[in-house]
Short mmCIF file of C-alpha atoms in Angstrom, two decimals:
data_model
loop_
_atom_site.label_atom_id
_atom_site.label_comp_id
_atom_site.label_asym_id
_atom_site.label_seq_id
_atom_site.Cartn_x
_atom_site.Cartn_y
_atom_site.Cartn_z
CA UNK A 1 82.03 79.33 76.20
CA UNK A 2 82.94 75.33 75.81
CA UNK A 3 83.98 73.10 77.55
CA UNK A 4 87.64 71.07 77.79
CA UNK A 5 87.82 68.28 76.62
CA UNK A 6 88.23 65.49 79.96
CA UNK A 7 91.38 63.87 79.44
CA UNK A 8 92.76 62.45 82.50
CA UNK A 9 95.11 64.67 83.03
CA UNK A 10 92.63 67.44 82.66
CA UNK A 11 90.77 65.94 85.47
CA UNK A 12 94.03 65.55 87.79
CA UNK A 13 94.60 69.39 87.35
CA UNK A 14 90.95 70.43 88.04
CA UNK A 15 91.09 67.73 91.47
CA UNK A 16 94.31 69.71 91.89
CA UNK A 17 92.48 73.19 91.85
CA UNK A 18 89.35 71.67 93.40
CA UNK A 19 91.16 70.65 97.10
CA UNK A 20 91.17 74.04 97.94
CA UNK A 21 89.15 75.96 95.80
CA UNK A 22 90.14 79.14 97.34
CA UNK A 23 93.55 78.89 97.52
CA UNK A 24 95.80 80.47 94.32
CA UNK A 25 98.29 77.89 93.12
CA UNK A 26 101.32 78.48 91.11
CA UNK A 27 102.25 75.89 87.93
CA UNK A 28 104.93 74.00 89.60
CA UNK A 29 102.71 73.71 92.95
CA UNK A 30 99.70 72.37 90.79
CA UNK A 31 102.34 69.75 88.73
CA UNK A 32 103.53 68.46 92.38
CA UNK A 33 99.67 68.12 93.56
CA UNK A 34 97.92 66.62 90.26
CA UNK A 35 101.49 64.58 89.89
CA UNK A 36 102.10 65.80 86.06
CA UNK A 37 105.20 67.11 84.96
CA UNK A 38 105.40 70.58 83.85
CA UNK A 39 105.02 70.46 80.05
CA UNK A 40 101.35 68.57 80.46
CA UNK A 41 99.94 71.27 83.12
CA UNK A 42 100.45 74.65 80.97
CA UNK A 43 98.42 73.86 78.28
CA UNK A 44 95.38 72.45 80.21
CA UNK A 45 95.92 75.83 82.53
CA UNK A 46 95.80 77.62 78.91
CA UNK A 47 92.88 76.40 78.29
CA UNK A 48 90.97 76.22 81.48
CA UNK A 49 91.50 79.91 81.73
CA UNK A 50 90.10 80.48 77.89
CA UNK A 51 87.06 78.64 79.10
CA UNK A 52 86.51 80.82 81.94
CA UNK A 53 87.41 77.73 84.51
CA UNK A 54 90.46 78.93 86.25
CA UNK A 55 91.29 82.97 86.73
CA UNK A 56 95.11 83.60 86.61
CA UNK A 57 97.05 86.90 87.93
CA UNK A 58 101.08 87.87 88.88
CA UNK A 59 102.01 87.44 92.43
CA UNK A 60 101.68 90.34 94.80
CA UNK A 61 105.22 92.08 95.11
CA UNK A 62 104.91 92.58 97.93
CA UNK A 63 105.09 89.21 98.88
CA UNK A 64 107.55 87.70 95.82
CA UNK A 65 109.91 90.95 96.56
CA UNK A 66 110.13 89.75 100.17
CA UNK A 67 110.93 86.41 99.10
CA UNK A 68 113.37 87.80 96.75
CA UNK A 69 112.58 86.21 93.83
CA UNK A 70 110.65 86.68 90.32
CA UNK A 71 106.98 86.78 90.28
CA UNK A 72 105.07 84.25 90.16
CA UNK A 73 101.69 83.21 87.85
CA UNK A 74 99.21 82.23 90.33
CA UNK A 75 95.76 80.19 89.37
CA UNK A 76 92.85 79.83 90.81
CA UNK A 77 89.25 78.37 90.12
CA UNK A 78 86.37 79.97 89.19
CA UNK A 79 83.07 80.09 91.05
CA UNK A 80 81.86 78.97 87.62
CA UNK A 81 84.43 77.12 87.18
CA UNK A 82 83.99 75.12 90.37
CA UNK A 83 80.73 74.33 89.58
CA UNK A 84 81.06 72.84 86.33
CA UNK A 85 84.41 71.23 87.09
CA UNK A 86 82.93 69.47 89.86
CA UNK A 87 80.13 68.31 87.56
CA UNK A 88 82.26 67.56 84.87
CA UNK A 89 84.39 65.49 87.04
CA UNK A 90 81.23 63.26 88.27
CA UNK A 91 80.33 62.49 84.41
CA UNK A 92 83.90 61.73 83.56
CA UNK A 93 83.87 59.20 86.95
CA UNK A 94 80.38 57.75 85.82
CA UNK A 95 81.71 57.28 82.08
CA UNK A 96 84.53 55.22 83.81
CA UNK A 97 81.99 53.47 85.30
CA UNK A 98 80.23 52.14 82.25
CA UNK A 99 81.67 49.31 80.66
CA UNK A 100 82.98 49.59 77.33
CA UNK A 101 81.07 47.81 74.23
CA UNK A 102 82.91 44.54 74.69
CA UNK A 103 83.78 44.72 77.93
CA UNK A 104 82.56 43.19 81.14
CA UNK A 105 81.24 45.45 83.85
CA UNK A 106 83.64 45.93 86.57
CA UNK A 107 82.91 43.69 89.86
CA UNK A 108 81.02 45.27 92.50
CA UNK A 109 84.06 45.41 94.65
CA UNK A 110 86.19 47.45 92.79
CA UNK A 111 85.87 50.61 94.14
CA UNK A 112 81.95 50.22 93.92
CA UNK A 113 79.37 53.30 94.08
CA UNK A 114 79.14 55.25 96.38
CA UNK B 1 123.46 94.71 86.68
CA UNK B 2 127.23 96.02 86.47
CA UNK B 3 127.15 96.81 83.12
CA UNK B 4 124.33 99.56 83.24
CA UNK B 5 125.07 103.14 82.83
CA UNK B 6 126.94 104.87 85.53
CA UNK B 7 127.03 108.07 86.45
CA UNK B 8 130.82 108.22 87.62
CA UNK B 9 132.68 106.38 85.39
CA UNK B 10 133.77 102.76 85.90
CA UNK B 11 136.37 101.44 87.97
CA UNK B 12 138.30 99.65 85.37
CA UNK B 13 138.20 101.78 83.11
CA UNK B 14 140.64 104.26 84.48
CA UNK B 15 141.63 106.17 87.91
CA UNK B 16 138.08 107.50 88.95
CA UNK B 17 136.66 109.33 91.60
CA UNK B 18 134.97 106.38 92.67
CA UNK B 19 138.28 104.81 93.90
CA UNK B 20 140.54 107.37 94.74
CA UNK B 21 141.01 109.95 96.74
CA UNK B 22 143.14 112.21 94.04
CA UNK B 23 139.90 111.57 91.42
CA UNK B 24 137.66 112.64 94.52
CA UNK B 25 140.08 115.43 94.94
CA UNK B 26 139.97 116.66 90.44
CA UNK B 27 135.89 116.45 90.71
CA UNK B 28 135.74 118.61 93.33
CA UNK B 29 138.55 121.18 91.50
CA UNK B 30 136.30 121.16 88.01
CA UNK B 31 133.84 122.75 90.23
CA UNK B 32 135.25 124.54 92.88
CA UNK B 33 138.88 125.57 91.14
CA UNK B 34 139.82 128.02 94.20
CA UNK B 35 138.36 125.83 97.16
CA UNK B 36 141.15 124.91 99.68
CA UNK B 37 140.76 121.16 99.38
CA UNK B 38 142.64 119.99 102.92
CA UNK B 39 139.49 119.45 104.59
CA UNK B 40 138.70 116.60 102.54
CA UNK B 41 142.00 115.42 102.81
CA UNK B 42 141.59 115.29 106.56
CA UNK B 43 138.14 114.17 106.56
CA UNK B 44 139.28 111.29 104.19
CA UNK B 45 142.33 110.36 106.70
CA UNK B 46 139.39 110.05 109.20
CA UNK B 47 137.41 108.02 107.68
CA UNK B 48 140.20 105.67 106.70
CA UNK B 49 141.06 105.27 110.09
CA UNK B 50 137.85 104.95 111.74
CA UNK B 51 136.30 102.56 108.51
CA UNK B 52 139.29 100.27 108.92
CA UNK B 53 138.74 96.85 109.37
CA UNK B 54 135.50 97.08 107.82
CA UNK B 55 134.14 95.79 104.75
CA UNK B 56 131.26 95.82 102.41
CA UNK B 57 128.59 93.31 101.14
CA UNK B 58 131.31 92.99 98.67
CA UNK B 59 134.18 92.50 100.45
CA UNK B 60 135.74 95.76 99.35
CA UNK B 61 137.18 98.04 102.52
CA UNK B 62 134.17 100.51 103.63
CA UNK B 63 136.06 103.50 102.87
CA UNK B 64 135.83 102.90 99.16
CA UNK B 65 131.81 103.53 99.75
CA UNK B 66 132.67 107.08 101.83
CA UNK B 67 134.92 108.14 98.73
CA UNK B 68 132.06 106.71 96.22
CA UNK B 69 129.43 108.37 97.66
CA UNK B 70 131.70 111.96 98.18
CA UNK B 71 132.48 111.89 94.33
CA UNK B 72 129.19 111.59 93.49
CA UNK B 73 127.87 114.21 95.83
CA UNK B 74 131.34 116.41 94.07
CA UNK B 75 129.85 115.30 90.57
CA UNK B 76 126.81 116.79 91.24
CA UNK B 77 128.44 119.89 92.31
CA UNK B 78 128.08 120.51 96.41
CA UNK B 79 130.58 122.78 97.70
CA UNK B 80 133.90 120.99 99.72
CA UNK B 81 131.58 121.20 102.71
CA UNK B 82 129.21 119.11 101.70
CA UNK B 83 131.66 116.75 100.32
CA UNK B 84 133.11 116.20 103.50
CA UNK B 85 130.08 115.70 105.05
CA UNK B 86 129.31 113.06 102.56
CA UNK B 87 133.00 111.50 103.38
CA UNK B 88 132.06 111.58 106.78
CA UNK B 89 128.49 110.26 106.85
CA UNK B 90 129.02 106.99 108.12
CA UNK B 91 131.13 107.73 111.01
CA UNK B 92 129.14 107.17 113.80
CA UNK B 93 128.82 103.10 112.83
CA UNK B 94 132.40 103.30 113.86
CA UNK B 95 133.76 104.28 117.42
CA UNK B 96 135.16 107.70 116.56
CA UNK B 97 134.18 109.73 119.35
CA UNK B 98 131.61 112.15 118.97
CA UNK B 99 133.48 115.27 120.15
CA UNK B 100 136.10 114.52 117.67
CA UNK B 101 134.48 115.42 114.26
CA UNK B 102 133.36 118.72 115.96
CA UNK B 103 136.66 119.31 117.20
CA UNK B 104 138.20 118.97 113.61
CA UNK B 105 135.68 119.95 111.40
CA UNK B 106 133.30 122.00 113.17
CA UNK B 107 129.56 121.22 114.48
CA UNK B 108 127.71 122.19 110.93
CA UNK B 109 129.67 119.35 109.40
CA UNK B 110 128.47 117.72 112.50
CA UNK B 111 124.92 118.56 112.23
CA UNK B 112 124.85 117.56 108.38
CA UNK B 113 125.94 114.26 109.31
CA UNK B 114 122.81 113.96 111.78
CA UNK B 115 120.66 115.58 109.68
CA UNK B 116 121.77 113.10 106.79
CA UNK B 117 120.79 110.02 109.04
CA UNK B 118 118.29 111.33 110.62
CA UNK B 119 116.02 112.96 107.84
CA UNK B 120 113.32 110.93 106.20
CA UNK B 121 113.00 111.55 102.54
CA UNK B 122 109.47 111.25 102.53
CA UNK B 123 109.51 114.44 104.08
CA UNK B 124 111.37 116.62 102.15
CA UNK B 125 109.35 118.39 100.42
CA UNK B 126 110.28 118.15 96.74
CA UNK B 127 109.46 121.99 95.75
CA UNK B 128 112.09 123.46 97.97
CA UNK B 129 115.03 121.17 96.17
CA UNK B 130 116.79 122.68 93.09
CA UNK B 131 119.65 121.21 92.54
CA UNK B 132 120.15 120.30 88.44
CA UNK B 133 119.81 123.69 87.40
CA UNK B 134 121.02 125.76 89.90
CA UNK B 135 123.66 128.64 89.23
CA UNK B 136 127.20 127.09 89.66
CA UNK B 137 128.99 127.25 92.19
CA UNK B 138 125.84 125.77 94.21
CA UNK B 139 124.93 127.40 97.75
CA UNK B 140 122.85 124.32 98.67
CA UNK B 141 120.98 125.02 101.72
CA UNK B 142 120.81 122.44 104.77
CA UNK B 143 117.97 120.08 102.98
CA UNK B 144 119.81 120.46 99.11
CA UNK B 145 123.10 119.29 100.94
CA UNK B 146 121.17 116.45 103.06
CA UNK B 147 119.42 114.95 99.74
CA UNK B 148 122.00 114.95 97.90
CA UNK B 149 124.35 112.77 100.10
CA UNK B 150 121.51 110.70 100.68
CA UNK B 151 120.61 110.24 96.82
CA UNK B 152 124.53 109.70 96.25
CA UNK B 153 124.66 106.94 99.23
CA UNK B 154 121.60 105.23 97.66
CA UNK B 155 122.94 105.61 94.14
CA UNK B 156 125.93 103.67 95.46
CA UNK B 157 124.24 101.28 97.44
CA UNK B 158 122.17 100.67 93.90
CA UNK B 159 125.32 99.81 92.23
CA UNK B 160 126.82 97.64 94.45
CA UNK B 161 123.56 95.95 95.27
CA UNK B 162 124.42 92.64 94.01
CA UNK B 163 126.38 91.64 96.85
CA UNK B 164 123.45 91.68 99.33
CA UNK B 165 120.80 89.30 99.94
CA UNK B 166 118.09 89.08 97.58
CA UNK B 167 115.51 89.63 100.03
CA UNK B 168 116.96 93.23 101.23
CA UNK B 169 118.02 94.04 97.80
CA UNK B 170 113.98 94.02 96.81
CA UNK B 171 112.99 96.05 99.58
CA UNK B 172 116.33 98.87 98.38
CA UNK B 173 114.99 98.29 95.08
CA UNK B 174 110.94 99.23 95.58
CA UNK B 175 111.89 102.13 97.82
CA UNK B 176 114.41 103.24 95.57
CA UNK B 177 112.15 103.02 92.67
CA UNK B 178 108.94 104.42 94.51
CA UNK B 179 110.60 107.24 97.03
CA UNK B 180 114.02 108.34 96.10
CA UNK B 181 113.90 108.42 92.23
CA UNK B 182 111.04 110.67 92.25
CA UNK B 183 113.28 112.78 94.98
CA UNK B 184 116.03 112.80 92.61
CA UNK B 185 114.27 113.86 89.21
CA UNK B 186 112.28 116.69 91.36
CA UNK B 187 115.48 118.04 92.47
CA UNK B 188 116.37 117.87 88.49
CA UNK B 189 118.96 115.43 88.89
CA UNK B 190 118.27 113.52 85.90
CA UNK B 191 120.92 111.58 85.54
CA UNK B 192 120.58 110.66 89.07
CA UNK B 193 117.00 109.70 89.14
CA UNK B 194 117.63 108.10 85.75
CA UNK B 195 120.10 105.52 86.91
CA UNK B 196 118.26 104.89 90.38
CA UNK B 197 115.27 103.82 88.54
CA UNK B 198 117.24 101.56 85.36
CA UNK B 199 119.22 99.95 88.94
CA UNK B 200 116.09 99.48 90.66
CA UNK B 201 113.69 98.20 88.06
CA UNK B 202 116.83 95.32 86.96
CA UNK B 203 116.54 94.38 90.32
CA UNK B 204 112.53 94.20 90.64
CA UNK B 205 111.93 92.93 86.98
CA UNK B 206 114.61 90.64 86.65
CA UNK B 207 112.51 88.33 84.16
CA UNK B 208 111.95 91.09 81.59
CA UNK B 209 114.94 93.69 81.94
CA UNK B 210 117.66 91.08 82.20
CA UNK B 211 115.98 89.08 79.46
CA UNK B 212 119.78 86.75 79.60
CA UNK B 213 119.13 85.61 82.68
CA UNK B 214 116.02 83.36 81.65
CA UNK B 215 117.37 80.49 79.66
CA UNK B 216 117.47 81.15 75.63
CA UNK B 217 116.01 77.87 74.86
CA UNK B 218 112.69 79.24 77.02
CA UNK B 219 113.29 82.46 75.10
CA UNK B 220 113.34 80.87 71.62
CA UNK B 221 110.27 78.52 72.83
CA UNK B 222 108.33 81.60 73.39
CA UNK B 223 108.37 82.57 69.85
CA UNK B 224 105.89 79.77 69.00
CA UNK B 225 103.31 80.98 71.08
CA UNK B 226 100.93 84.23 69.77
CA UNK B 227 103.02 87.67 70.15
CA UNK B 228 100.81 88.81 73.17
CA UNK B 229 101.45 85.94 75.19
CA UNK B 230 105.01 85.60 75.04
CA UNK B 231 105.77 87.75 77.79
CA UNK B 232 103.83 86.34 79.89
CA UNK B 233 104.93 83.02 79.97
CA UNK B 234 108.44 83.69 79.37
CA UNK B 235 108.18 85.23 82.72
CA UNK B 236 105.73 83.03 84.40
CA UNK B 237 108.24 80.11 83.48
CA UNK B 238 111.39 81.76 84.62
CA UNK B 239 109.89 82.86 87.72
CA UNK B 240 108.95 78.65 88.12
CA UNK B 241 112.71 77.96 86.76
CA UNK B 242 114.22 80.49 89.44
CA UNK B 243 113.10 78.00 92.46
CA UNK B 244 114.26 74.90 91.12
CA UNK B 245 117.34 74.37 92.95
CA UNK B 246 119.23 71.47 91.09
CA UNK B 247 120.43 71.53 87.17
CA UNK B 248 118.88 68.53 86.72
CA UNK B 249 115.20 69.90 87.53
CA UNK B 250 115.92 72.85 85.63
CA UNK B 251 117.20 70.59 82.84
CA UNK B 252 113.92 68.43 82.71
CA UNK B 253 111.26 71.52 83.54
CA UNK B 254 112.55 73.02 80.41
CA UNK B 255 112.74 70.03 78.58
CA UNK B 256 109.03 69.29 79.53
CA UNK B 257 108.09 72.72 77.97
CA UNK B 258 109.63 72.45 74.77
CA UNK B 259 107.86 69.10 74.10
CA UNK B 260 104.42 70.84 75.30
CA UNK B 261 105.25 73.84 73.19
CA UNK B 262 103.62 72.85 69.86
CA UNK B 263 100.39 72.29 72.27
CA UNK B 264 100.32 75.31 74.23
CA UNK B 265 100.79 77.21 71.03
CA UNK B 266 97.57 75.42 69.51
CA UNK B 267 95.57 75.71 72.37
CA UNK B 268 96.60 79.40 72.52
CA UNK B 269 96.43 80.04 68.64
CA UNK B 270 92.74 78.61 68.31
CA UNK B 271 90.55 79.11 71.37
CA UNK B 272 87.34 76.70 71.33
CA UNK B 273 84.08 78.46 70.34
CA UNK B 274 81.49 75.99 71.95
CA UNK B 275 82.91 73.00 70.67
CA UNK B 276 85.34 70.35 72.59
CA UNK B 277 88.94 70.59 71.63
#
């Protein structure tokens, strides 16, 4: 199984998934927390779930019958997933840190490491 | 929802049991051509008076459910009896006096009415009901009589369910589909149990049995993606487009999909095998 490919926006929706890693999220939830809109989230959520990162299932109807509405998709991360999101997420932040070929290194003060 | 298949036929189409007392009044003839009819009569000038003032979800006067529910319970062939019952067996919400309806139509029309509000189906046992095939005219006994007003209330309460709030009409809708349509296909009321469950299942599957009610550019979007997935997202998305409250979000959450289309479909059409995408 690969990997996705760390776009930013990529790493907003696994931050998104990461805050509570327990807690199932619906698409429109996860575009309000990671601030994308909704065309940018279902794709990444596509393929999150192909890799094995995110689990997805339909909405108990119990609970979307009471509501009285449709049901809804609900994600959720992986153990796994967790794991290497949370890793993956540290080497995307260090590869920010590096300057690129050209560039100067950013000051000390700018967010620094912690 | 209105358009589905009824078991009575529709109001507009012509003068129908489900409206008038004189259709009531035919149904009951077709199977009972001797029967002296005046109890119904009276049991329908009750009603009337005792109902009036009150209304459905729907606005309509409450008798019009009493007849509704009495034709169908005639449709499926109950003796006058029964019908009346069925005519009567909302009475007590009103404040007809209880010694009344025994007075004027006796205390097993009486009793039915109890029995009919106070029975749970779940405890009817299913073996004991034979109602679709039973030798005409039918000699229901007590539980036949019971069930069947009960199915016909439901089966009018299906149809009209659109008028009540969508949280009750999903709790009618699962018990419907999970108690009373198996009731009604044991007692081999097919059409019955046929149109409970179609009613019940466009209620609790609104995304994929009322496939107009999702938006048809979200439809036509789905086409893009692989043939096993549509489904799913088709629904998944309507379910997302059902909360949005204003146009305008609706509007731009679709509009956001069709541009992402062309890379869902990718990322659906060629999964990564160990390589970054």
């Amino acid at each position: 199984m690969g990997s996705p490919r760390m776009t930013l926006q990529t790493q907003l929706v696994l931050r998104a998934l990461l805050e509570d890693p327990a807690k199932q999220r619906y698409g429109l939830e996860l575009c309000e927390l990671a601030g994308l809109p909704s065309g940018t989230i279902y794709p990444i959520l596509a393929r999150l779930e192909q890799v094995g990162w995110v689990d997805s299932t339909w909405e108990d109807p119990a609970v979307h019958e009471e509501a009285g509405r449709p049901r809804r998709r609900f994600y959720q991360i992986t153990q796994d997933g967790a794991e290497r999101a949370r890793d993956a997420l540290a080497r995307a932040y260090q590869a920010r840190k590096q300057p690129l070929p050209g560039w100067a290194a950013r000051p000390a003060s700018d967010g620094g490491v912690s | 929802m209105n358009d589905r298949r009824r078991l009575a036929p529709r109001q507009d189409t012509r003068p129908c049991p489900t409206s008038s007392l004189s259709g009531l009044l035919a149904v009951v003839r077709t199977h009972h051509p001797d029967a002296d009819l005046s109890p119904l009569q009276h049991a329908y000038n009750e009603a009337a008076i005792w109902h009036a003032g009150q209304t459905r979800h729907s606005g309509d006067p409450f008798i019009t459910h009493c007849v509704a529910v009495a034709a169908i319970v005639a449709d499926i062939g109950m003796p006058p009896a029964v019908v009346c019952a069925a005519l009567l067996h909302d009475i007590e919400d009103t404040p007809c006096p209880p010694g009344r309806i025994t007075e004027r139509f006796g205390q097993t029309t009486v009793d039915l009415i109890s029995a009919v509000r106070t029975t749970r189906l779940d405890e009817i046992p299913p073996s004991a009901l034979k109602l679709g095939n039973a030798p005409k005219p039918l000699q229901p006994t007590r539980e036949e009589a019971v069930l069947a007003i009960r199915l016909a209330d439901r089966l009018h309460n299906m149809r009209t369910i659109t008028f009540v709030p969508p949280t009750r009409q999903h709790r009618v809708a699962r018990e419907t589909l999970e108690l009373v349509t198996p009731l009604a296909k044991a007692a081999g009321l097919t059409d019955v149990g046929r149109e409970l469950h179609d009613l019940s299942s466009a209620v609790l599957r609104p995304a994929t049995s009322t496939l107009a009610m999702t938006p048809p550019l979200l439809t036509v979007l789905t086409l893009l993606l692989p043939a096993t997935q549509r489904a799913r997202w088709r629904e998944e998305w309507h379910a997302e487009l059902r909360t949005l409250t204003t146009r305008g979000a609706r509007t731009r959450f679709t509009a956001r999909i069709l541009l992402s289309a062309p890379r869902l479909t990718l990322t659906l059409r060629h999964p990564i095998r160990g390589r970054r995408w």
